[in-house]
Short mmCIF file of C-alpha atoms and ligand atoms in Angstrom, two decimals:
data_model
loop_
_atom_site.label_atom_id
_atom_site.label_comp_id
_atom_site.label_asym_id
_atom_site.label_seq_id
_atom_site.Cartn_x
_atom_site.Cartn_y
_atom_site.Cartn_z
CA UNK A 103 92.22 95.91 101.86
CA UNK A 104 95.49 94.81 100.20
CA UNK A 105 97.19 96.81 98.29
CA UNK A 106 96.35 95.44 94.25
CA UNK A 107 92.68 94.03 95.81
CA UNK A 108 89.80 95.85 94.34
CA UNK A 109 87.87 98.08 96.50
CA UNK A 110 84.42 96.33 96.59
CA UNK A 111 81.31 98.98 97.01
CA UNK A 112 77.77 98.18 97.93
CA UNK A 113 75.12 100.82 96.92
CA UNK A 114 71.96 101.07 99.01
CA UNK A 115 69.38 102.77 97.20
CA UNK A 116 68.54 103.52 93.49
CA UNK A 117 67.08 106.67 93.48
CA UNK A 118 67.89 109.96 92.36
CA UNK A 119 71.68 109.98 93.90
CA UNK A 120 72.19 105.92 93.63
CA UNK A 121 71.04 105.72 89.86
CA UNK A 122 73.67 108.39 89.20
CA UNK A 123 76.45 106.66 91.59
CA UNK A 124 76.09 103.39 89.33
CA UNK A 125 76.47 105.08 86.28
CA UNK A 126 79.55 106.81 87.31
CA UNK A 127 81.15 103.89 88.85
CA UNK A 128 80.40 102.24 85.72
CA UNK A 129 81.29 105.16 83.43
CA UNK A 130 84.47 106.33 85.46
CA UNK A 131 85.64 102.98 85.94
CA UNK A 132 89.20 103.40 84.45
CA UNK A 133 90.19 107.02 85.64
CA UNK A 134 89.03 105.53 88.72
CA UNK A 135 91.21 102.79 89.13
CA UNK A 136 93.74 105.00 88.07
CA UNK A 137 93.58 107.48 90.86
CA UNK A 138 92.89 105.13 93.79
CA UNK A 139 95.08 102.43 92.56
CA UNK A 140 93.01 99.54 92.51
CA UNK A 141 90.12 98.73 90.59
CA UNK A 142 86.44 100.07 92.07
CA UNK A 143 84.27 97.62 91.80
CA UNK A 144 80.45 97.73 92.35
CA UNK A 145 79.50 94.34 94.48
CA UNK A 146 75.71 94.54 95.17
CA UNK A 147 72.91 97.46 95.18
CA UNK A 148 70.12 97.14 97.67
CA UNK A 149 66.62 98.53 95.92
CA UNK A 150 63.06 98.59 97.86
CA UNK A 151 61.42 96.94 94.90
CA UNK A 152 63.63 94.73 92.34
CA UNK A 153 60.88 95.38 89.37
CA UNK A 154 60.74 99.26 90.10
CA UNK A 155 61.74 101.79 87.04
CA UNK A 156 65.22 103.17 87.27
CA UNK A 157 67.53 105.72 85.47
CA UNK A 158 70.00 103.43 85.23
CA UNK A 159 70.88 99.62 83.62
CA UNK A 160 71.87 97.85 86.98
CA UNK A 161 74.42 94.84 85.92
CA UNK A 162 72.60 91.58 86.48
CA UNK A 163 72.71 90.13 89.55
CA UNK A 164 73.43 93.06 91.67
CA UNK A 165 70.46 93.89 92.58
CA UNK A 166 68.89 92.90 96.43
CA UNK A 167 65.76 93.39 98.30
CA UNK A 168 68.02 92.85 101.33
CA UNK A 169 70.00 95.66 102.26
CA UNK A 170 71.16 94.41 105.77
CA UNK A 171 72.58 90.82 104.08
CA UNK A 172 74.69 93.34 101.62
CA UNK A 173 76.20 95.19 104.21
CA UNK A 174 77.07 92.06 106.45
CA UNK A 175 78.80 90.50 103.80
CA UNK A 176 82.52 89.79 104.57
CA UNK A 177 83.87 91.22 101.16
CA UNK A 178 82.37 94.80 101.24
CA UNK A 179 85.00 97.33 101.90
CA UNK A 180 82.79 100.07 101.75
CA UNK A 181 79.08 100.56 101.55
CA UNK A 182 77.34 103.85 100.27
CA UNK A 183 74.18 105.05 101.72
CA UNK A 184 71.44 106.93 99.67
CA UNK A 185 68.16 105.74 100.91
CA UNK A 186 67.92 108.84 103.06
CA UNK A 187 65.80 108.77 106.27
CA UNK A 188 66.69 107.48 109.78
CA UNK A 189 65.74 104.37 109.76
CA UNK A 190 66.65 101.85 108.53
CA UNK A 191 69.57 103.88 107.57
CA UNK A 192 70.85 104.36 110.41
CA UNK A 193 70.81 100.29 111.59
CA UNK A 194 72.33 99.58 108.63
CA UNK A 195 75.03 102.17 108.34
CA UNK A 196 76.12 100.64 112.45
CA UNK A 197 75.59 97.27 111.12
CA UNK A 198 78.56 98.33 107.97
CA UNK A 199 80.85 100.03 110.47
CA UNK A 200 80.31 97.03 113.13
CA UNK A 201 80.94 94.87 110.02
CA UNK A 202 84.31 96.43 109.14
CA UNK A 203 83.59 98.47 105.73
CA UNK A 204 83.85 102.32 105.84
CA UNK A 205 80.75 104.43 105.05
CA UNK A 206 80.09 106.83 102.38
CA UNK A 207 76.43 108.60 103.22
CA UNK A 208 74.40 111.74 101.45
CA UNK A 209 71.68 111.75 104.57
CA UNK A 210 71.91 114.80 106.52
CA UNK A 211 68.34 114.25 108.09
CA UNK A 212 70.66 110.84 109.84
CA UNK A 213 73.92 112.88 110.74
CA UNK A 214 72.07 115.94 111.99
CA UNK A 215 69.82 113.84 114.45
CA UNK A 216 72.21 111.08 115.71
CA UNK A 217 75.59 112.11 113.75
CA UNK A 218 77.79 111.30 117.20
CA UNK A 219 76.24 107.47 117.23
CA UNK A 220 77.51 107.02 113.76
CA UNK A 221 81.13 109.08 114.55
CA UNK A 222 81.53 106.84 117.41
CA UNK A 223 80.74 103.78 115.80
CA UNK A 224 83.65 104.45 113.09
CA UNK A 225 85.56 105.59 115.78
CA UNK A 226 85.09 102.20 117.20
CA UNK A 227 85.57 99.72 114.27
CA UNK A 228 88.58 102.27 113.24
CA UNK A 229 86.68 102.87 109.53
CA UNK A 230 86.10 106.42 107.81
CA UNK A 231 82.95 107.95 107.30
CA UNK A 232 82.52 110.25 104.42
CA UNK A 233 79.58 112.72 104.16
CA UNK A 234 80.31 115.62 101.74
CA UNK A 235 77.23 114.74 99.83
CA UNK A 236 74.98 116.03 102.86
CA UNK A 237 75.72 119.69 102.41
CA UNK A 238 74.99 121.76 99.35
CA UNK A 239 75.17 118.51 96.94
CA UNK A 240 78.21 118.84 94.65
CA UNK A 241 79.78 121.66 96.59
CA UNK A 242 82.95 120.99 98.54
CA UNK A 243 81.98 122.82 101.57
CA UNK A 244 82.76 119.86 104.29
CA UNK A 245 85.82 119.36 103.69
CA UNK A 246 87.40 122.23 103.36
CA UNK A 247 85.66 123.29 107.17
CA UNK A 248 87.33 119.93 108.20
CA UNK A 249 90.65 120.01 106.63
CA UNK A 250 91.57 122.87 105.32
CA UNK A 251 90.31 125.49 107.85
CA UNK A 252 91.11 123.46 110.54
CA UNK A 253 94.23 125.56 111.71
CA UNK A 254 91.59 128.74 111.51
CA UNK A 255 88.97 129.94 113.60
CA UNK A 256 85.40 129.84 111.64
CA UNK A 257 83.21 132.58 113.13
CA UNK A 258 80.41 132.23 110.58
CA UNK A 259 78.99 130.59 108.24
CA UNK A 260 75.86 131.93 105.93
CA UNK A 261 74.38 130.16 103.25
CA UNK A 262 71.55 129.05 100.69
CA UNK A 263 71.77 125.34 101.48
CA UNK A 264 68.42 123.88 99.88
CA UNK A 265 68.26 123.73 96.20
CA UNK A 266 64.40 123.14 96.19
CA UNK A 267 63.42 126.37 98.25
CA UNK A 268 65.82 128.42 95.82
CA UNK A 269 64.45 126.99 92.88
CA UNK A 270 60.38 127.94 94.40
CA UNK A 271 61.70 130.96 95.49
CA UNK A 272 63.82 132.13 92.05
CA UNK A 273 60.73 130.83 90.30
CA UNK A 274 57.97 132.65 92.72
CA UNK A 275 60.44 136.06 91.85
CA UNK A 276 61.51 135.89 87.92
CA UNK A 277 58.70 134.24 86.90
CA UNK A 278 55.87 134.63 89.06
CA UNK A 279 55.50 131.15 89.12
CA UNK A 280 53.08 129.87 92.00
CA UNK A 281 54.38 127.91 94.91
CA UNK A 282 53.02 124.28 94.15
CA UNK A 283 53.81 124.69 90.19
CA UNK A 284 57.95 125.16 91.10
CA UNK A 285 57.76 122.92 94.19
CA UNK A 286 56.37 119.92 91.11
CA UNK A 287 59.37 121.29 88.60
CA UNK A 288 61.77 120.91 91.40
CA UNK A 289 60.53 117.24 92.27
CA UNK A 290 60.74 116.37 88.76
CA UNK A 291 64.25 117.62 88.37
CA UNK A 292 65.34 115.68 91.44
CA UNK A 293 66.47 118.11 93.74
CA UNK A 294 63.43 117.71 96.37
CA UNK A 295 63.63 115.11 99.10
CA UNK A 296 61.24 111.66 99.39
CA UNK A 297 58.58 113.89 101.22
CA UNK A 298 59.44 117.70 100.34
CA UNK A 299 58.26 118.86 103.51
CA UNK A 300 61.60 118.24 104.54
CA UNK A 301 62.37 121.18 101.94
CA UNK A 302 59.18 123.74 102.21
CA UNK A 303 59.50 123.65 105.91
CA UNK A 304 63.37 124.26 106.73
CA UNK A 305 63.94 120.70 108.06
CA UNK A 306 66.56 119.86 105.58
CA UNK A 307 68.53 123.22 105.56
CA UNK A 308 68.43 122.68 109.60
CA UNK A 309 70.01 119.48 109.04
CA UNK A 310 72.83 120.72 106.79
CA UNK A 311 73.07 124.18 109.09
CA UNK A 312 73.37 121.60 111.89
CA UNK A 313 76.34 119.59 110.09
CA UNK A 314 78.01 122.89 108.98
CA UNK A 315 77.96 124.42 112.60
CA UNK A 316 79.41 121.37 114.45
CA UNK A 317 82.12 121.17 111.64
CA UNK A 318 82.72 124.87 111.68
CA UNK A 319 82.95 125.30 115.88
CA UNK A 320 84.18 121.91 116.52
CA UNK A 321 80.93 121.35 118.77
CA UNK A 322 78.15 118.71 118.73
CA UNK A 323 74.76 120.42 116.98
CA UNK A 324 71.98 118.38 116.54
CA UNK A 325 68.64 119.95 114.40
CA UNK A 326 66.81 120.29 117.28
CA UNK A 327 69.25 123.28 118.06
CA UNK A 328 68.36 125.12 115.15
CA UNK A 329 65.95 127.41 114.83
CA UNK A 330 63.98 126.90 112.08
CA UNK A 331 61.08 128.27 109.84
CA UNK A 332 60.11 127.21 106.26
CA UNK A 333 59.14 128.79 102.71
CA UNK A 334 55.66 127.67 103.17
CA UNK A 335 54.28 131.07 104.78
CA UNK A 336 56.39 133.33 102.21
CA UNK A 337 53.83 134.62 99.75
CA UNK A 338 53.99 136.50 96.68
CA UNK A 339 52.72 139.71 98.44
CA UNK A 340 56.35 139.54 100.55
CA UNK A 341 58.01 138.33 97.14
CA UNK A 342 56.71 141.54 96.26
CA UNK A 343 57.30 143.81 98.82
CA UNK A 344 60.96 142.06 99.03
CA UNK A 345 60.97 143.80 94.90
CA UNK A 346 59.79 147.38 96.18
CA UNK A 347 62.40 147.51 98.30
CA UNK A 348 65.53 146.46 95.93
CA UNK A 349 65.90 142.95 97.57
CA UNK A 350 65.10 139.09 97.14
CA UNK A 351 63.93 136.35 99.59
CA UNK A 352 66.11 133.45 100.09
CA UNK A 353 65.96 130.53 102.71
CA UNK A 354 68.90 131.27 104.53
CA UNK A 355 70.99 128.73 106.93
CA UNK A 356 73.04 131.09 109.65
CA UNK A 357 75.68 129.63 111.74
CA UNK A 358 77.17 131.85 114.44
CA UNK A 359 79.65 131.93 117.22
CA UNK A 360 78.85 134.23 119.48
CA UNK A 361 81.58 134.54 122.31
CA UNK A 362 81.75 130.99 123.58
CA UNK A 363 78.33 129.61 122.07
CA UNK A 364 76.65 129.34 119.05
CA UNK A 365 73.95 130.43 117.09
CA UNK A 366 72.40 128.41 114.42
CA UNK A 367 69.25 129.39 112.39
CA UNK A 368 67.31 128.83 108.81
CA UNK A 369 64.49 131.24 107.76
CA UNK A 370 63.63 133.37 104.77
CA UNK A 371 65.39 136.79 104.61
CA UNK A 372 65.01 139.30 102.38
CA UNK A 373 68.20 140.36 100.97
CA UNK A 374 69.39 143.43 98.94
CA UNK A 375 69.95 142.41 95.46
CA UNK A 376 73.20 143.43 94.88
CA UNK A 377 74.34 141.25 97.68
CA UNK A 378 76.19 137.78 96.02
CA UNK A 379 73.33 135.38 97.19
CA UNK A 380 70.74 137.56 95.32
CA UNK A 381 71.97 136.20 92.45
CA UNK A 382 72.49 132.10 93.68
CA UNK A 383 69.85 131.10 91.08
CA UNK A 384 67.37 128.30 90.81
CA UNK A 385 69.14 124.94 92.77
CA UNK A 386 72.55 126.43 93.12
CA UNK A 387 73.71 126.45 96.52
CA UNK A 388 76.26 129.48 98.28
CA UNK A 389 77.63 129.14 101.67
CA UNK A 390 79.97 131.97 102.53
CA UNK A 391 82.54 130.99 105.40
CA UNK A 392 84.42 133.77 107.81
CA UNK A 393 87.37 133.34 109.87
CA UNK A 394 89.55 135.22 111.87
CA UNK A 395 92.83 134.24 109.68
CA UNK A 396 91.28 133.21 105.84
CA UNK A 397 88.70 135.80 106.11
CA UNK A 398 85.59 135.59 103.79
CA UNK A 399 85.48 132.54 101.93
CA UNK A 400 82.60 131.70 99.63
CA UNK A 401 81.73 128.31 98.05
CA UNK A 402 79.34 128.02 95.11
CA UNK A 403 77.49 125.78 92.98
CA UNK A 404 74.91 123.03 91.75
CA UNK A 405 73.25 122.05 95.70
CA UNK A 406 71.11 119.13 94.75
CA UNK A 407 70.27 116.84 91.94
CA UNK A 408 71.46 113.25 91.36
CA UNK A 409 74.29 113.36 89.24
CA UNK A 410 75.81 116.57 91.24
CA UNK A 411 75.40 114.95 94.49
CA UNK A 412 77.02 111.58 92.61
CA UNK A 413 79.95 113.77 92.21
CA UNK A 414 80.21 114.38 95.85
CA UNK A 415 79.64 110.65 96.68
CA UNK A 416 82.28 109.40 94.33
CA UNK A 417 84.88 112.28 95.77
CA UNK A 418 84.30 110.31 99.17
CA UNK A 419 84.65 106.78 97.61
CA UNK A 420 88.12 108.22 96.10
CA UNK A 421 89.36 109.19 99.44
CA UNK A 422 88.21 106.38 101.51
CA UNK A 423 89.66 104.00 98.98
CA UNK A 424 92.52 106.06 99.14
CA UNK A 425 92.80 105.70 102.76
CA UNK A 426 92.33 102.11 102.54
CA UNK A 427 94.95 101.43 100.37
CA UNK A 428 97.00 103.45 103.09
CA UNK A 429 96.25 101.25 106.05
CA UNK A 430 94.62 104.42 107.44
CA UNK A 431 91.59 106.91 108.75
CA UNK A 432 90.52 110.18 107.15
CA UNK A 433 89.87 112.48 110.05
CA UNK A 434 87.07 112.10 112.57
CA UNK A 435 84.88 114.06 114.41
CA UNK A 436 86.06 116.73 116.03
CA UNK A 437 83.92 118.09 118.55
CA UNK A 438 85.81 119.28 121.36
CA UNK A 439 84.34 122.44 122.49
CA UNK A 440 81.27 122.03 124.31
CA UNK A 441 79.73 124.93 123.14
CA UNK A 442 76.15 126.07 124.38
CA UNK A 443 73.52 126.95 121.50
CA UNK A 444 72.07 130.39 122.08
CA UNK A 445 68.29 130.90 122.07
CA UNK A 446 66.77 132.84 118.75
CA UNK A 447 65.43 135.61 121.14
CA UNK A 448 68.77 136.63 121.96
CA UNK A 449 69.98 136.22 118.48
CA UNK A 450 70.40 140.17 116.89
CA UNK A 451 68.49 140.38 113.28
CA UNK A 452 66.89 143.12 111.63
CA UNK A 453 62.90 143.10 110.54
CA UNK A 454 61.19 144.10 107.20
CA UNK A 455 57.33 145.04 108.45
CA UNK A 456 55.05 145.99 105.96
CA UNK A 457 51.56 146.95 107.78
CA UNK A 458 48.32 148.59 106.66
CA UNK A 459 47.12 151.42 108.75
CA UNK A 460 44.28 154.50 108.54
CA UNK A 461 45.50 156.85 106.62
CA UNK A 462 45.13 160.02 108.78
CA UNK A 463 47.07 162.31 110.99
CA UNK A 464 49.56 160.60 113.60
CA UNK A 465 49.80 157.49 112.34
CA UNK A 466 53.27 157.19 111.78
CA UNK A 467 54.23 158.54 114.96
CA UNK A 468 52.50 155.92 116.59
CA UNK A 469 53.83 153.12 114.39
CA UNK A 470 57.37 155.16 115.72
CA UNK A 471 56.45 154.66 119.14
CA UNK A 472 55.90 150.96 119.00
CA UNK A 473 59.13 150.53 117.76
CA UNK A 474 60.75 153.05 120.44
CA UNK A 475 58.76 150.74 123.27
CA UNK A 476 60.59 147.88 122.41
CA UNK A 477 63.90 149.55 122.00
CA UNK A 478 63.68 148.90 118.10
CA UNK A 479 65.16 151.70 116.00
CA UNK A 480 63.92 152.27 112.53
CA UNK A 481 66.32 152.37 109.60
CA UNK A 482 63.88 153.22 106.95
CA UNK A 483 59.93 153.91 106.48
CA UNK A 484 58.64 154.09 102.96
CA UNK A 485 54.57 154.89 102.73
CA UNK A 486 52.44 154.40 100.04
CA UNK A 487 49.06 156.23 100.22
CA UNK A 488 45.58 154.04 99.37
CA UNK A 489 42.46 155.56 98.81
CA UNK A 490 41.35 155.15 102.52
CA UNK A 491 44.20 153.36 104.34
CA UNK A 492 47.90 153.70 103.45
CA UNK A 493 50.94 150.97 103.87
CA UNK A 494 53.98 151.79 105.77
CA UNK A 495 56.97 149.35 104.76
CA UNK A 496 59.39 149.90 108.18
CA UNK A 497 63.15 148.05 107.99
CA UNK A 498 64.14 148.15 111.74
CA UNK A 499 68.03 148.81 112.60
CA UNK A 500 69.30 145.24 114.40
CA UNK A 501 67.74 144.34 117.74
CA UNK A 502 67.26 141.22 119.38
CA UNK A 503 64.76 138.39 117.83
CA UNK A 504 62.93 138.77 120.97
CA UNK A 505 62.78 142.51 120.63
CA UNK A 506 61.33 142.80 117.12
CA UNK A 507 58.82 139.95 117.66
CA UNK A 508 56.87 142.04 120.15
CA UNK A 509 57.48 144.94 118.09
CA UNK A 510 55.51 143.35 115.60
CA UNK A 511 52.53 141.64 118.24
CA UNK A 512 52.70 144.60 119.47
CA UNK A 513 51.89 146.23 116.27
CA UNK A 514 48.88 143.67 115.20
CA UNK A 515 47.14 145.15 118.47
CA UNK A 516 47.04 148.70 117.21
CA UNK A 517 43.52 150.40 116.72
CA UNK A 518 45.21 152.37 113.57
CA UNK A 519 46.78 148.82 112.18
CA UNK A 520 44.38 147.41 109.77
CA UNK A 521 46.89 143.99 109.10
CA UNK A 522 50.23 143.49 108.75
CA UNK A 523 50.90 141.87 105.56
CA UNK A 524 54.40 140.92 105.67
CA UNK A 525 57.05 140.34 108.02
CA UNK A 526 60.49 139.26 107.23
CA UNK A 527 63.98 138.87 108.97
CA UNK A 528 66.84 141.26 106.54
CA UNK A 529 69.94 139.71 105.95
CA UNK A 530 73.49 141.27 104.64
CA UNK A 531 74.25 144.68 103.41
CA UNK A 532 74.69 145.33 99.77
CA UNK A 533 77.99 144.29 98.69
N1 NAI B 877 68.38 114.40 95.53
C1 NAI B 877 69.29 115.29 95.90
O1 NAI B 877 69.46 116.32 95.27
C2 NAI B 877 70.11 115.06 97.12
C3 NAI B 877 69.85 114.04 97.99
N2 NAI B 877 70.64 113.87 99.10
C4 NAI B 877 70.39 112.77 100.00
O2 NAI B 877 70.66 111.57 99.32
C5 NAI B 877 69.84 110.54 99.82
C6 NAI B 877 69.05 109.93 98.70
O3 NAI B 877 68.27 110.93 98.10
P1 NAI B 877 67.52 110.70 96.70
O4 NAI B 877 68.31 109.81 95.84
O5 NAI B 877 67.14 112.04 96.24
O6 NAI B 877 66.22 109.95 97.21
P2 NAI B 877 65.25 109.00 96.36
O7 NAI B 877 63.98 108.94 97.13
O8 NAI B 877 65.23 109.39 94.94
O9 NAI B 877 66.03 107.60 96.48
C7 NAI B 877 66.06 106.80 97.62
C8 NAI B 877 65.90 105.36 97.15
O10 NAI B 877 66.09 104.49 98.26
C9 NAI B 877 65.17 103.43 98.10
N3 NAI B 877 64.96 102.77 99.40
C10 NAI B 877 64.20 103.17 100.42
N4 NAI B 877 64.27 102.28 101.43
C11 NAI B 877 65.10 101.30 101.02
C12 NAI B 877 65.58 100.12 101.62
N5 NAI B 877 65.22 99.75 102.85
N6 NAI B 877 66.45 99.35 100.91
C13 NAI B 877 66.83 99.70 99.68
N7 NAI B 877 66.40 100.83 99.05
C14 NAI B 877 65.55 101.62 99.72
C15 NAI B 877 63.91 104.06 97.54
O11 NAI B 877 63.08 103.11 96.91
C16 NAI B 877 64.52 105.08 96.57
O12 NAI B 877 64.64 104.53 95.28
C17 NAI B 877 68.98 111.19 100.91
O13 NAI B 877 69.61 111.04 102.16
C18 NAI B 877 68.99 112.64 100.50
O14 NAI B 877 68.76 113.51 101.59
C19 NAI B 877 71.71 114.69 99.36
C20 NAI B 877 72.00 115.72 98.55
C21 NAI B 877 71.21 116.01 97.37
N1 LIG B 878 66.38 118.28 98.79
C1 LIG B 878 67.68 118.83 98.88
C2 LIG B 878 68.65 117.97 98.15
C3 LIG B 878 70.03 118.29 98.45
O1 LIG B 878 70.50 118.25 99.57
C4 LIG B 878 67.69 120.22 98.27
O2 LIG B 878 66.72 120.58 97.62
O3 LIG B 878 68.67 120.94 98.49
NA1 NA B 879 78.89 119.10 99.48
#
């Protein structure tokens, strides 16, 4: 790119985050000439369907059907992706790259399968590629793990990474909303993804726990490393119990070094409500970040929506134009430490256990022993007498995954248990 050339952007996809992209490039035009230097200028916008109603007045002309002509054309410097999805995202991010434009991307379901393809490929044809979209939306949580903590050692990383879960799960708790009434609010607001299993079930905080980890311990992490568990079993009677016991269930994302290997998990916790997550609200993201130097860091705000994760997008465009203008890269990956990804069984987490028993003589002390047998101490029992049966509500002291699992098998084949209603991992102590 010469230096007074404008920087010429192709858009691919006109959804929730592309609609919002447009308008900004469109709206921001002057203040962003001003700060990269050049004028931004938007050259094409690749749509599934050119009739299909959008959020936003596309300037005549721009608008293709053919996504892989856009991004071979010789006068694109750089080419944003928001179609989301592997394919054919991920053909025609390679075919940008191969092409010589620098890529600006909000899929985390692409970078968390086959990230080191796309790193190498940039790598390769010498071009940036800018993500910070793909992680808690407007949030600048990439970044900073790439930049500015990258003379620190990151040791953790916890966070609520999915806006759509939060929102069911706020909903499900302050209003007593039912699961498939928030899950619709949350498509209509734009924060859930194409298919919003992706959300329910975990896949997409895996994804972003996946991005965060292999930023975070300079390591390759893929989402098939992560363990991971959805919203879709939590029901209101754990929503409830979560209450009784001064706490709140969130879908968590946990990233953990652990010696020399990491640890890297998404599942619903509950967690006390004095704790600064209990109160990350509707689709507000919070990822908290510990190193040995910085300490606790924590990062907060809007996680999803189009015009937050616009803001993200446009951040990227800034810098690679930036960089352009330079005659140089932004940094690449850095994933240096082959790090081994520990199983969840050997993970340590603490249990919530709320079971129905007989209510008679001994039955505690047997619900004790089952613990003791697997090596599980108790932190706290709470029992609630019933007419004929009572409930015991148990919160286990930390003990491997593995441990507390066939505490709780264990448990369902007790004579004296009638069910147990609710089982949930416990996250953080009250801050
Ligand atoms: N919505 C959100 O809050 C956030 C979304 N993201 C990511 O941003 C990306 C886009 O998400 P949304 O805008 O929400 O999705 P969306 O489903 O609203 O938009 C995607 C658009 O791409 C279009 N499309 C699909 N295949 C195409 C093709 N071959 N050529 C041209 N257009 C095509 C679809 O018709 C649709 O309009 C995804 O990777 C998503 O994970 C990231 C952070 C937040
Ligand atoms: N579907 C995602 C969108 C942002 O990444 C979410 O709900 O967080
Ligand atoms: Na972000």
């Amino acid at each position: 790119m010469e230096s007074d050339k404008a920087l010429r952007v192709a858009v691919l996809g006109c959804g929730s985050v592309g609609s919002q992209v447009v308008r900004l490039l469109d709206e921001q035009a002057a203040d962003l000439e001003a700060r990269v230097g050049a004028p931004v200028e938007l050259v094409g916008v690749a749509v599934r369907r050119l009739d299909a109603p959008r959020e936003v007045e596309v300037p005549e002309g721009l608008l293709t059907t053919d996504a892989l002509a856009l991004v071979s054309r010789d006068d694109v410097d750089v080419v944003v992706e928001v179609i989301g999805g592997i394919e054919p995202a991920r053909t025609l991010i390679l075919a940008a790259l191969e092409n010589g434009a620098s890529v600006v991307t909000a899929n985390k379901a692409l970078l968390a399968e086959d990230g080191p393809t796309l790193f190498e490929a940039a790598e390769k044809h010498g071009r940036d590629l800018y993500y910070e979209a793909a992680v808690a939306g407007a949030i600048p949580i990439l970044r900073p793990l790439r930049e500015s903590l990258a003379g620190d050692k990151v040791t953790r990383v916890l966070g609520i990474v999915n806006g759509t879960t939060n929102f069911i799960l706020d909903k499900m708790d302050t209003a007593g909303s039912g699961f498939a009434e928030a899950l619709e609010e949350a498509q209509e607001l734009g924060y859930a993804e194409a298919d919003p299993t992706a959300d329910v079930e975990g896949f997409d905080a895996a994804a972003k726990a996946a991005i965060l980890a292999s930023l975070a311990f300079h390591s390759r992490v893929t989402a098939s490393d992560v363990h991971r568990e959805g919203i879709s079993e939590v029901t209101a009677a754990d929503v409830q119990s979560a209450k009784d016991m001064g706490a709140v269930v969130k879908l968590l994302a946990i990233c953990e070094l652990k010696d020399d290997a990491v640890a890297v998990r998404v599942h619903p916790a509950m967690i006390p409500r004095s704790h600064p997550l209990a109160s990350v609200r509707e689709a507000y993201n919070a990822v908290f970040v510990e190193s040995e130097a910085a300490g606790q860091l924590m990062f907060y705000g809007p996680g999803a929506g189009g015009s937050p994760t616009a803001s993200a997008v446009l951040g990227d465009l800034v810098t690679v134009a930036r960089n352009a203008r330079a005659g140089t890269r932004g940094v690449g990956e850095s994933a240096y430490a082959d790090r081994a990804v520990l199983p969840m069984g050997e993970t340590r987490t603490r249990y919530h256990v709320a079971i129905d028993v007989d209510d008679r003589a001994g039955v505690l002390a047997q619900v004790a022993l089952a613990f003791a047998e697997h090596d599980v101490s108790i932190q706290t029992v709470r029992q609630e007498g019933r007419d004929l049966d009572a409930q015991l509500v148990v919160v286990s002291h930390e003990a491997t995954d593995a441990q507390l699992s066939a505490t709780v098998e264990h448990l369902r084949g007790m004579e004296i248990v009638r069910e147990v209603t609710s089982v949930m991992r416990v996250e953080g102590e009250a801050e």
